[in-house]
Each structure stands twice: as C-alpha cells, then as structure tokens.
XYZ file of N, CA, C and O in Angstrom:
764
model
N -151.725 50.838 -72.079
C -152.081 51.969 -71.337
C -152.940 52.957 -72.287
O -152.807 54.180 -72.077
N -153.628 52.437 -73.028
C -154.535 53.174 -73.968
C -155.620 53.826 -73.201
O -156.090 53.371 -72.150
N -156.002 55.122 -73.602
C -157.153 55.754 -73.121
C -156.872 56.176 -71.565
O -157.756 56.602 -70.792
N -155.686 56.294 -71.108
C -155.284 56.836 -69.854
C -154.793 58.272 -70.011
O -153.993 58.386 -70.954
N -155.196 59.128 -69.299
C -154.773 60.556 -69.435
C -153.268 60.616 -69.258
O -152.537 60.024 -68.328
N -152.569 61.437 -70.121
C -151.125 61.579 -70.040
C -150.594 62.054 -68.728
O -149.529 61.667 -68.237
N -151.499 62.703 -68.035
C -150.888 63.220 -66.703
C -150.933 62.146 -65.681
O -149.921 61.950 -64.883
N -151.874 61.275 -65.866
C -152.023 60.108 -64.960
C -150.735 59.204 -65.116
O -150.061 58.696 -64.279
N -150.453 59.019 -66.427
C -149.260 58.195 -66.643
C -147.930 58.850 -66.213
O -147.126 58.109 -65.613
N -147.877 60.230 -66.291
C -146.773 60.836 -65.996
C -146.597 60.883 -64.199
O -145.405 60.527 -63.735
N -147.747 60.789 -63.770
C -147.852 60.691 -62.179
C -147.214 59.297 -61.798
O -146.474 59.122 -60.814
N -147.672 58.228 -62.436
C -147.465 56.933 -62.244
C -145.923 56.638 -62.505
O -145.307 55.928 -61.701
N -145.385 57.131 -63.707
C -143.870 57.137 -64.072
C -143.051 57.675 -62.853
O -142.085 57.055 -62.364
N -143.432 58.789 -62.503
C -142.631 59.581 -61.442
C -142.674 58.880 -60.182
O -141.655 58.576 -59.529
N -143.885 58.399 -59.836
C -144.046 57.650 -58.405
C -143.329 56.354 -58.461
O -142.819 55.987 -57.609
N -143.248 55.735 -59.576
C -142.569 54.373 -59.744
C -141.110 54.632 -59.695
O -140.408 53.916 -58.828
N -140.688 55.767 -60.305
C -139.148 56.097 -60.167
C -138.767 56.263 -58.646
O -137.723 55.783 -58.180
N -139.616 56.976 -57.933
C -139.329 57.237 -56.489
C -139.403 55.969 -55.637
O -138.525 55.859 -54.933
N -140.370 55.050 -55.927
C -140.521 53.992 -55.033
C -139.420 52.993 -55.479
O -139.026 52.213 -54.487
N -138.922 52.952 -56.579
C -137.984 51.976 -56.874
C -136.498 52.510 -56.509
O -135.493 51.715 -56.374
N -136.241 53.783 -56.441
C -134.996 54.402 -56.069
C -134.872 54.767 -54.616
O -133.750 54.895 -54.100
N -136.027 55.089 -54.013
C -135.934 55.587 -52.672
C -136.860 54.570 -51.798
O -136.430 53.685 -51.361
N -138.112 54.892 -51.738
C -139.070 53.939 -51.078
C -140.519 54.495 -51.406
O -140.567 55.784 -51.856
N -141.458 53.685 -51.175
C -142.876 54.245 -51.327
C -143.330 55.194 -50.279
O -144.043 56.071 -50.636
N -142.536 55.126 -49.072
C -142.935 56.290 -48.282
C -142.411 57.642 -48.518
O -142.765 58.655 -48.127
N -141.473 57.682 -49.620
C -140.919 58.796 -50.104
C -141.926 59.423 -51.223
O -141.608 60.601 -51.757
N -142.795 58.670 -51.598
C -143.864 59.255 -52.607
C -144.862 60.106 -51.871
O -145.397 59.480 -50.988
N -144.944 61.360 -52.339
C -145.966 62.133 -51.815
C -146.626 62.932 -53.002
O -145.974 63.021 -54.013
N -147.895 63.113 -52.671
C -148.803 63.910 -53.821
C -147.999 65.192 -54.047
O -148.093 65.698 -55.232
N -147.554 65.829 -53.166
C -146.926 67.223 -53.269
C -145.650 67.003 -54.180
O -145.521 67.834 -55.156
N -144.757 66.186 -53.954
C -143.737 65.814 -54.836
C -143.917 65.523 -56.187
O -143.505 65.830 -57.293
N -144.932 64.565 -56.355
C -145.679 64.272 -57.685
C -146.171 65.393 -58.386
O -145.802 65.704 -59.558
N -147.009 66.334 -57.757
C -147.536 67.429 -58.300
C -146.354 68.459 -59.002
O -146.420 68.878 -60.018
N -145.452 68.772 -57.992
C -144.409 69.544 -58.459
C -143.543 68.914 -59.769
O -143.347 69.670 -60.490
N -143.341 67.682 -59.511
C -142.494 66.955 -60.642
C -143.189 67.040 -61.939
O -142.411 66.986 -62.934
N -144.547 66.898 -61.908
C -145.364 66.767 -63.171
C -145.855 68.172 -63.609
O -146.235 68.400 -64.833
N -145.748 69.218 -62.711
C -146.178 70.619 -63.020
C -147.656 70.707 -62.827
O -148.204 71.571 -63.770
N -148.265 70.155 -61.910
C -149.689 70.378 -61.578
C -149.875 70.781 -60.117
O -148.932 70.698 -59.479
N -151.034 71.190 -59.829
C -151.264 71.604 -58.400
C -151.656 70.226 -57.620
O -151.983 69.261 -58.268
N -151.161 70.288 -56.419
C -151.357 69.099 -55.520
C -152.759 68.507 -55.706
O -152.969 67.274 -55.705
N -153.885 69.391 -55.457
C -155.224 68.824 -55.546
C -155.527 68.149 -56.928
O -156.309 67.336 -56.873
N -154.717 68.447 -57.933
C -154.936 67.865 -59.374
C -154.566 66.275 -59.203
O -155.153 65.493 -60.009
N -153.662 66.107 -58.338
C -153.318 64.650 -58.289
C -154.498 63.739 -57.830
O -154.588 62.736 -58.169
N -155.253 64.347 -56.920
C -156.368 63.450 -56.309
C -157.393 63.312 -57.404
O -158.287 62.394 -57.219
N -157.366 64.023 -58.449
C -158.454 63.735 -59.592
C -157.989 62.522 -60.250
O -158.960 61.686 -60.754
N -156.669 62.116 -60.271
C -156.302 60.845 -60.816
C -156.200 59.706 -59.945
O -156.399 58.455 -60.203
N -155.894 60.039 -58.692
C -155.702 58.922 -57.659
C -156.278 59.397 -56.316
O -155.879 60.523 -55.809
N -157.221 58.595 -55.768
C -157.894 59.094 -54.590
C -157.025 59.051 -53.408
O -157.202 59.699 -52.350
N -156.056 58.081 -53.484
C -155.049 57.884 -52.289
C -153.715 57.382 -52.774
O -153.618 56.834 -54.004
N -152.724 57.315 -52.054
C -151.425 56.858 -52.275
C -151.503 55.545 -52.567
O -150.886 54.834 -53.364
N -152.382 54.708 -51.698
C -152.619 53.307 -51.809
C -152.979 52.992 -53.191
O -152.611 52.068 -53.718
N -153.974 53.669 -53.766
C -154.480 53.488 -55.063
C -153.425 53.831 -56.222
O -153.233 52.982 -57.033
N -152.640 54.680 -56.093
C -151.523 54.948 -56.915
C -150.396 53.802 -56.945
O -150.254 53.445 -58.022
N -150.182 53.377 -55.790
C -149.277 52.216 -55.555
C -149.770 51.004 -56.277
O -149.005 50.183 -57.015
N -151.116 50.722 -56.062
C -151.607 49.475 -56.651
C -151.598 49.509 -58.174
O -151.535 48.593 -58.925
N -151.933 50.844 -58.717
C -151.929 51.126 -60.051
C -150.553 50.837 -60.719
O -150.488 50.255 -61.769
N -149.505 51.210 -60.052
C -148.123 51.012 -60.511
C -147.966 49.408 -60.621
O -147.393 48.925 -61.520
N -148.287 48.743 -59.420
C -148.168 47.262 -59.449
C -149.008 46.485 -60.614
O -148.540 45.563 -61.146
N -150.214 47.018 -60.787
C -151.039 46.468 -61.868
C -150.478 46.628 -63.190
O -150.249 45.868 -64.087
N -149.988 47.897 -63.487
C -149.231 48.303 -64.645
C -148.014 47.278 -64.916
O -147.719 46.798 -65.954
N -147.166 47.024 -63.864
C -145.885 46.355 -63.857
C -146.411 44.793 -64.180
O -145.757 44.191 -65.059
N -147.414 44.330 -63.658
C -147.916 43.065 -63.818
C -148.342 42.807 -65.311
O -148.065 41.880 -65.880
N -149.091 43.843 -65.704
C -149.540 43.617 -67.140
C -148.343 43.639 -68.165
O -148.379 43.074 -69.139
N -147.281 44.564 -67.863
C -146.282 44.701 -68.777
C -145.498 43.370 -68.740
O -145.065 42.927 -69.776
N -145.374 42.717 -67.680
C -144.677 41.532 -67.461
C -145.376 40.423 -68.270
O -144.922 39.577 -69.192
N -146.779 40.346 -68.046
C -147.573 39.444 -68.757
C -147.391 39.593 -70.295
O -147.206 38.529 -71.126
N -147.493 40.670 -70.724
C -147.288 41.164 -72.104
C -145.983 40.589 -72.640
O -145.956 40.050 -73.870
N -144.930 40.863 -71.905
C -143.587 40.488 -72.344
C -143.363 39.035 -72.484
O -142.785 38.659 -73.277
N -144.053 38.379 -71.518
C -143.967 36.846 -71.542
C -144.625 36.379 -72.619
O -144.240 35.395 -73.292
N -145.813 36.905 -72.965
C -146.636 36.538 -74.206
C -145.840 36.726 -75.416
O -145.927 35.937 -76.315
N -145.279 37.858 -75.511
C -144.538 38.273 -76.682
C -143.344 37.288 -77.108
O -142.932 37.102 -78.237
N -142.715 36.639 -76.115
C -141.598 35.687 -76.285
C -141.795 34.328 -76.432
O -141.118 33.566 -76.610
N -143.076 34.010 -76.107
C -143.417 32.408 -75.889
C -143.059 31.711 -77.199
O -142.855 30.448 -77.102
N -143.045 32.152 -78.262
C -142.674 31.510 -79.608
C -141.281 31.574 -79.993
O -140.918 31.136 -81.083
N -140.415 32.322 -79.242
C -139.050 32.481 -79.486
C -138.429 31.240 -79.128
O -138.816 30.468 -78.396
N -137.080 30.815 -79.788
C -136.289 29.869 -79.192
C -136.376 29.850 -77.720
O -136.084 30.871 -77.127
N -136.283 28.817 -77.070
C -136.459 28.503 -75.628
C -135.225 29.283 -74.832
O -135.496 29.993 -73.891
N -134.076 29.108 -75.371
C -132.845 29.730 -74.774
C -132.971 31.322 -74.776
O -132.702 31.969 -73.799
N -133.567 31.767 -75.836
C -133.840 33.217 -75.967
C -134.915 33.618 -75.014
O -134.629 34.613 -74.410
N -136.029 32.807 -74.831
C -136.929 33.335 -73.859
C -136.329 33.411 -72.402
O -136.617 34.318 -71.692
N -135.427 32.459 -72.034
C -134.797 32.543 -70.702
C -134.059 33.783 -70.561
O -133.992 34.469 -69.570
N -133.236 34.019 -71.523
C -132.416 35.225 -71.613
C -133.127 36.471 -71.514
O -133.028 37.353 -70.720
N -134.303 36.497 -72.277
C -135.197 37.762 -72.277
C -135.766 37.997 -70.916
O -135.835 39.040 -70.348
N -136.171 36.889 -70.288
C -136.722 36.899 -68.902
C -135.630 37.443 -67.969
O -136.001 38.234 -67.243
N -134.514 36.918 -67.901
C -133.681 37.185 -66.943
C -132.986 38.657 -67.104
O -132.827 39.415 -66.125
N -133.036 38.990 -68.400
C -132.686 40.456 -68.733
C -133.728 41.355 -68.299
O -133.368 42.585 -68.187
N -134.919 40.923 -68.239
C -136.082 41.901 -67.762
C -135.652 42.643 -66.573
O -135.792 43.840 -66.449
N -134.799 41.892 -65.625
C -134.542 42.544 -64.270
C -133.464 43.765 -64.528
O -133.482 44.800 -63.941
N -132.572 43.490 -65.452
C -131.711 44.539 -65.758
C -132.175 45.697 -66.577
O -131.866 46.793 -66.370
N -132.951 45.165 -67.561
C -133.456 46.055 -68.653
C -134.633 46.944 -68.166
O -134.660 48.223 -68.054
N -135.549 46.367 -67.470
C -136.639 47.111 -66.917
C -136.722 47.648 -65.400
O -137.522 48.545 -65.143
N -135.878 47.037 -64.690
C -135.620 47.563 -63.379
C -134.345 48.328 -63.162
O -134.315 49.370 -62.786
N -133.228 47.663 -63.513
C -131.935 48.374 -63.603
C -130.985 47.876 -62.382
O -131.252 48.631 -61.347
N -130.392 46.797 -62.604
C -129.437 46.383 -61.454
C -128.472 47.488 -61.026
O -127.996 48.129 -61.917
N -128.389 47.473 -59.802
C -127.525 48.557 -59.011
C -128.100 49.901 -59.070
O -127.583 50.853 -58.457
N -129.344 50.094 -59.730
C -129.925 51.355 -59.804
C -131.434 51.277 -59.122
O -131.736 52.224 -58.464
N -132.072 50.312 -59.368
C -133.436 50.415 -58.836
C -133.820 48.806 -58.076
O -133.134 47.873 -58.253
N -135.053 49.001 -57.494
C -135.347 47.755 -57.038
C -136.780 47.430 -57.833
O -137.437 48.340 -58.491
N -137.212 46.137 -57.852
C -138.478 45.833 -58.450
C -139.533 46.397 -57.731
O -139.541 46.689 -56.572
N -140.663 47.013 -58.577
C -141.588 47.717 -57.769
C -142.329 46.955 -56.735
O -142.629 47.476 -55.652
N -142.457 45.507 -56.727
C -142.928 44.827 -55.856
C -142.109 44.681 -54.635
O -142.546 44.992 -53.350
N -140.710 44.573 -54.875
C -139.805 44.386 -53.606
C -139.656 45.858 -52.874
O -139.518 45.848 -51.801
N -140.204 46.898 -53.449
C -140.156 48.313 -52.884
C -140.969 48.198 -51.638
O -140.947 49.047 -50.877
N -142.130 47.247 -51.668
C -142.970 47.395 -50.730
C -142.615 46.289 -49.472
O -143.174 46.545 -48.431
N -141.754 45.558 -49.722
C -141.425 44.493 -48.720
C -140.735 44.998 -47.355
O -141.051 44.418 -46.334
N -139.913 46.097 -47.503
C -139.386 46.637 -46.389
C -140.345 46.930 -45.303
O -139.982 46.857 -43.896
N -141.351 47.506 -45.713
C -142.564 47.785 -44.714
C -143.663 46.951 -44.933
O -144.864 47.436 -44.683
N -143.422 45.696 -44.952
C -144.514 44.726 -45.382
C -145.720 44.743 -44.347
O -146.776 44.710 -44.688
N -145.407 44.902 -43.125
C -146.270 44.720 -42.108
C -147.291 45.964 -42.074
O -148.348 45.844 -41.647
N -146.810 47.158 -42.694
C -147.560 48.372 -42.772
C -148.233 48.467 -44.112
O -149.136 49.382 -44.134
N -147.999 47.646 -44.953
C -148.559 47.682 -46.276
C -150.165 47.108 -46.304
O -150.249 46.134 -45.618
N -151.002 47.939 -46.790
C -152.291 47.520 -46.831
C -152.581 45.893 -47.639
O -151.924 45.688 -48.370
N -153.477 45.363 -46.952
C -153.769 43.983 -47.617
C -153.919 43.897 -49.014
O -153.471 43.021 -49.746
N -154.699 44.875 -49.614
C -154.970 44.986 -51.051
C -153.760 45.226 -51.840
O -153.428 44.484 -52.883
N -152.736 46.038 -51.220
C -151.558 46.079 -51.957
C -150.648 44.968 -51.829
O -149.951 44.569 -52.958
N -150.595 44.319 -50.713
C -149.972 43.009 -50.601
C -150.435 41.913 -51.709
O -149.613 41.245 -52.199
N -151.654 41.965 -51.868
C -152.173 41.018 -52.898
C -151.754 41.369 -54.275
O -151.437 40.394 -55.099
N -151.530 42.615 -54.436
C -151.090 42.921 -55.941
C -149.619 42.649 -55.958
O -149.078 42.030 -57.018
N -148.733 42.737 -54.864
C -147.392 42.303 -54.929
C -147.294 40.849 -55.122
O -146.534 40.288 -55.906
N -148.091 40.145 -54.316
C -148.203 38.528 -54.537
C -148.470 38.102 -55.956
O -147.918 37.354 -56.565
N -149.535 38.905 -56.605
C -149.773 38.664 -57.922
C -148.796 38.763 -58.876
O -148.416 38.027 -59.722
N -148.031 39.951 -58.739
C -146.807 40.298 -59.573
C -145.900 39.115 -59.451
O -145.281 38.639 -60.455
N -145.479 38.704 -58.198
C -144.573 37.741 -58.018
C -145.013 36.325 -58.530
O -144.246 35.383 -59.182
N -146.403 35.911 -58.428
C -146.945 34.719 -59.113
C -146.797 34.744 -60.625
O -146.431 33.734 -61.224
N -147.043 35.831 -61.225
C -146.748 36.243 -62.548
C -145.313 35.794 -63.040
O -144.944 34.930 -64.027
N -144.274 36.442 -62.347
C -143.068 36.165 -62.515
C -142.733 34.607 -62.322
O -142.006 33.929 -63.336
N -143.085 33.977 -61.327
C -142.685 32.611 -60.968
C -143.383 31.723 -62.126
O -142.764 30.716 -62.580
N -144.654 32.026 -62.316
C -145.342 31.050 -63.272
C -144.899 31.169 -64.784
O -144.666 30.299 -65.351
N -144.396 32.396 -65.090
C -143.991 32.773 -66.400
C -142.542 31.987 -66.584
O -142.267 31.300 -67.635
N -141.705 31.963 -65.565
C -140.559 31.342 -65.541
C -140.773 30.007 -65.494
O -139.956 29.078 -66.223
N -141.571 29.373 -64.729
C -141.934 27.897 -64.577
C -142.293 27.354 -66.096
O -141.947 26.335 -66.515
N -142.972 28.218 -66.801
C -143.519 27.805 -67.888
C -142.344 27.615 -69.063
O -142.317 26.745 -69.847
N -141.515 28.646 -68.982
C -140.195 28.678 -69.872
C -139.509 27.391 -69.588
O -138.978 26.642 -70.490
N -139.286 27.116 -68.154
C -138.469 25.861 -67.773
C -139.009 24.671 -68.349
O -138.619 23.831 -68.783
N -140.423 24.606 -68.192
C -141.212 23.448 -68.685
C -141.120 23.184 -70.159
O -140.734 22.178 -70.705
N -141.165 24.402 -70.923
C -140.790 24.183 -72.396
C -139.477 23.844 -72.648
O -139.187 23.004 -73.694
N -138.595 24.352 -71.986
C -137.013 23.933 -72.202
C -136.790 22.431 -71.896
O -136.101 21.866 -72.593
N -137.461 22.177 -70.900
C -137.204 20.582 -70.438
C -137.954 19.713 -71.519
O -137.280 18.654 -71.921
N -139.060 20.149 -72.066
C -139.911 19.324 -73.041
C -139.015 19.277 -74.352
O -138.938 18.190 -75.070
N -138.378 20.400 -74.765
C -137.537 20.344 -75.982
C -136.204 19.764 -75.852
O -135.545 19.585 -76.788
N -135.802 19.603 -74.500
C -134.446 19.007 -74.390
C -133.413 20.107 -74.331
O -132.262 19.737 -74.087
N -133.796 21.332 -74.215
C -132.754 22.334 -74.061
C -132.262 22.585 -72.674
O -131.269 23.044 -72.451
N -133.141 22.220 -71.739
C -132.884 22.189 -70.321
C -132.734 20.839 -69.588
O -133.691 20.149 -70.005
N -131.891 20.567 -68.856
C -131.890 19.389 -68.135
C -132.921 19.179 -67.100
O -133.304 20.188 -66.588
N -133.405 17.956 -66.986
C -134.424 17.803 -66.076
C -133.737 17.493 -64.636
O -132.626 17.024 -64.603
N -134.534 17.802 -63.619
C -133.962 17.524 -62.159
C -134.980 17.156 -61.299
O -136.187 17.056 -61.726
N -134.687 16.923 -60.171
C -135.642 16.354 -59.114
C -136.546 17.506 -58.764
O -137.675 17.232 -58.348
N -136.151 18.748 -59.011
C -137.095 19.821 -58.766
C -137.997 20.121 -59.763
O -137.913 19.842 -60.922
N -139.343 20.363 -59.420
C -140.423 20.585 -60.373
C -140.067 22.061 -60.964
O -139.221 22.819 -60.450
N -140.648 22.354 -62.104
C -140.584 23.633 -62.702
C -140.884 24.806 -61.867
O -140.098 25.872 -61.710
N -141.801 24.672 -60.956
C -142.285 25.600 -60.079
C -141.148 25.769 -59.037
O -140.936 26.962 -58.546
N -140.625 24.784 -58.445
C -139.672 24.900 -57.366
C -138.388 25.630 -58.105
O -137.871 26.530 -57.361
N -137.953 25.235 -59.089
C -136.829 25.816 -59.734
C -137.066 27.411 -60.049
O -136.253 28.120 -59.884
N -138.295 27.569 -60.578
C -138.644 28.838 -60.839
C -138.509 29.846 -59.636
O -138.156 30.938 -59.627
N -139.050 29.296 -58.462
C -139.051 29.968 -57.221
C -137.617 30.325 -56.814
O -137.251 31.375 -56.337
N -136.662 29.340 -56.923
C -135.345 29.542 -56.539
C -134.683 30.580 -57.480
O -133.989 31.446 -56.933
N -134.946 30.443 -58.719
C -134.194 31.410 -59.654
C -134.773 32.719 -59.443
O -134.023 33.731 -59.574
N -136.079 32.833 -59.281
C -136.635 34.270 -59.015
C -136.011 34.828 -57.869
O -135.703 36.081 -57.830
N -135.909 34.069 -56.709
C -135.253 34.584 -55.529
C -133.818 34.885 -55.684
O -133.475 36.029 -55.348
N -133.065 34.231 -56.570
C -131.731 34.561 -56.937
C -131.634 36.002 -57.629
O -130.795 36.697 -57.237
N -132.484 35.966 -58.560
C -132.616 37.230 -59.376
C -132.898 38.526 -58.638
O -132.336 39.556 -58.608
N -133.928 38.242 -57.703
C -134.411 39.390 -56.756
C -133.336 39.724 -55.831
O -132.988 40.837 -55.578
N -132.839 38.657 -55.366
C -131.610 38.892 -54.174
C -130.434 39.630 -55.075
O -129.893 40.398 -54.414
N -130.144 39.297 -56.341
C -129.033 39.978 -57.010
C -129.397 41.382 -57.177
O -128.510 42.152 -57.086
N -130.568 41.651 -57.457
C -130.909 43.149 -57.482
C -130.702 43.778 -56.258
O -130.056 44.969 -56.060
N -131.122 43.239 -55.158
C -130.945 43.934 -53.882
C -129.396 44.060 -53.500
O -129.131 45.113 -53.095
N -128.718 43.034 -53.609
C -127.307 43.148 -53.377
C -126.590 43.968 -54.336
O -125.726 44.785 -53.820
N -126.951 44.006 -55.558
C -126.395 45.184 -56.490
C -126.722 46.439 -56.056
O -125.963 47.567 -56.112
N -127.877 46.695 -55.607
C -128.390 48.111 -55.204
C -127.571 48.461 -53.887
O -127.082 49.676 -53.895
N -127.220 47.504 -52.949
C -126.534 47.899 -51.777
C -125.095 48.197 -52.296
O -124.295 49.209 -51.818
N -124.421 47.270 -53.106
C -122.888 47.417 -53.281
C -122.779 48.497 -54.542
O -121.655 48.844 -54.661
N -123.725 48.825 -55.282
C -123.643 49.633 -56.463
C -122.770 48.977 -57.505
O -122.095 49.736 -58.356
N -122.789 47.625 -57.615
C -122.008 46.851 -58.469
C -122.837 46.080 -59.239
O -123.434 45.017 -58.724
N -122.890 46.533 -60.587
C -123.822 45.629 -61.304
C -123.384 44.261 -61.640
O -124.151 43.351 -61.885
N -122.071 43.992 -61.582
C -121.413 42.684 -61.695
C -122.161 41.819 -60.569
O -122.220 40.587 -60.960
N -122.467 42.240 -59.599
C -123.022 41.370 -58.544
C -124.371 40.801 -59.155
O -124.611 39.561 -58.835
N -125.104 41.578 -59.545
C -126.333 41.089 -60.194
C -126.099 40.152 -61.462
O -126.733 38.987 -61.463
N -124.970 40.402 -62.228
C -124.686 39.567 -63.348
C -124.277 38.202 -62.890
O -124.468 37.096 -63.448
N -123.548 38.218 -61.678
C -123.154 36.814 -61.088
C -124.350 35.969 -60.745
O -124.315 34.860 -61.145
N -125.337 36.704 -60.143
C -126.470 35.915 -59.791
C -127.402 35.538 -60.935
O -127.849 34.429 -61.110
N -127.322 36.290 -61.941
C -128.058 36.029 -63.170
C -127.313 34.886 -63.921
O -127.969 33.741 -64.349
N -125.981 34.812 -63.964
C -125.234 33.555 -64.594
C -125.510 32.398 -63.727
O -125.790 31.253 -64.353
N -125.713 32.322 -62.433
C -125.918 31.210 -61.650
C -127.440 30.796 -62.080
O -127.680 29.555 -62.013
N -128.169 31.766 -61.992
C -129.696 31.331 -62.321
C -129.905 30.631 -63.742
O -130.574 29.569 -63.784
N -129.176 31.249 -64.689
C -129.120 30.606 -66.155
C -128.511 29.104 -65.933
O -129.208 28.172 -66.592
N -127.436 29.084 -65.131
C -126.872 27.717 -65.129
C -127.888 26.695 -64.419
O -128.016 25.532 -64.752
N -128.574 27.165 -63.396
C -129.475 26.175 -62.667
C -130.629 25.626 -63.645
O -130.986 24.535 -63.558
N -131.090 26.588 -64.341
C -132.118 26.333 -65.357
C -131.554 25.425 -66.496
O -132.326 24.311 -66.767
N -130.627 25.547 -66.965
C -130.122 24.863 -68.028
C -129.660 23.580 -67.708
O -129.709 22.528 -68.466
N -128.813 23.464 -66.540
C -128.189 22.174 -66.233
C -128.933 21.368 -64.981
O -128.529 20.294 -64.756
N -129.960 22.052 -64.602
C -130.774 21.371 -63.763
C -130.280 21.166 -62.161
O -129.306 21.731 -61.927
C-alpha cells in the first residue's frame, strides 16, 4: 500500500470494517467522512463512487492474500496449511466478521459486474493457493492422496471455511468455525 494517501487508506479500512460487520449497503460516504474526520465531498477526491471503493477493498484483500501465500510457500507444508486456515480467523475474525468477498454475496444480483469479477478473482486466489498447498503436501507425502484433484479438494475446504465463518457469525460461537476448520484440516491431511 505504498504511495497511497493515508486518508484513502483510512477510508478503505473503515469501509471494510463496515462491510464485514454490517453490509456494503451500510457503507455511506457520509459515514466514512464522519468516521475519518473529513468532509463528505473529500471522500469523492479518493473514490469517485461506492463501487470503486468496494472494488479497491477487494483488490487490496486479494493482494494481501497473494502476498501471504507467497510468504509461506517455503515453510513446512503442514505450517502452510495451518497459516492458510488461520487466515480466516486472524484476518477476518470468526464470529465477528465476514470475508470481504462474502459480504457482497447476499445482494449478488444487485452487485455490478465489475465488482462480481473482483469477488470471483479473490475466491480464485483462495482456491488456487490452497490447491497449490495441497499439491505440495501430496508430493511431499505429508498429505494423503485421494480421488479428488487438488482443485476439487480446495473448493470443498474453502467452502467449509467460508461456511464456518457464516455459521459462527450467526451463532456468535467461534467454536463453530473451529469445528469447520478442524474438519477442513482433516480432509486435506487424510484425503
């Protein structure tokens, strides 16, 4: 996030917090301006539209995930898997927030096409990063091989982790996410 104006980062941070804990429809330039301590018109200096703001958040999340996956690729394979699955609790917050991408799903039909593509890109990065970890683990013998391809297993595990976030958000029980995470780890390790 180098060379980005601190106010723009503050606006993105606040908007992301709102979309993860409430919804993107609750994000307003008035709320952001008040929260950051600027005039509403100044928000438009940084983002021409709410759509542009949402897409900037998705881009930032995707880049953070890519960077995080790159940072762990030389770690022991079991650690890579644990770091990835802990991403959901550490960076999102089980029972507290939703994944930024998932925040757009409830109103999917009303989400602009360009924003949908950004959500899909984030999900592809998640699934491909996990598939790569699974492939390396199978190659090293740390994970059992199964009839499912790495991509298929990654899709199932990703859905289980996302579902765990949703369920924990509704129940307000972090243990619900931890149960889903434990099942996901078992699926990857045992095939």
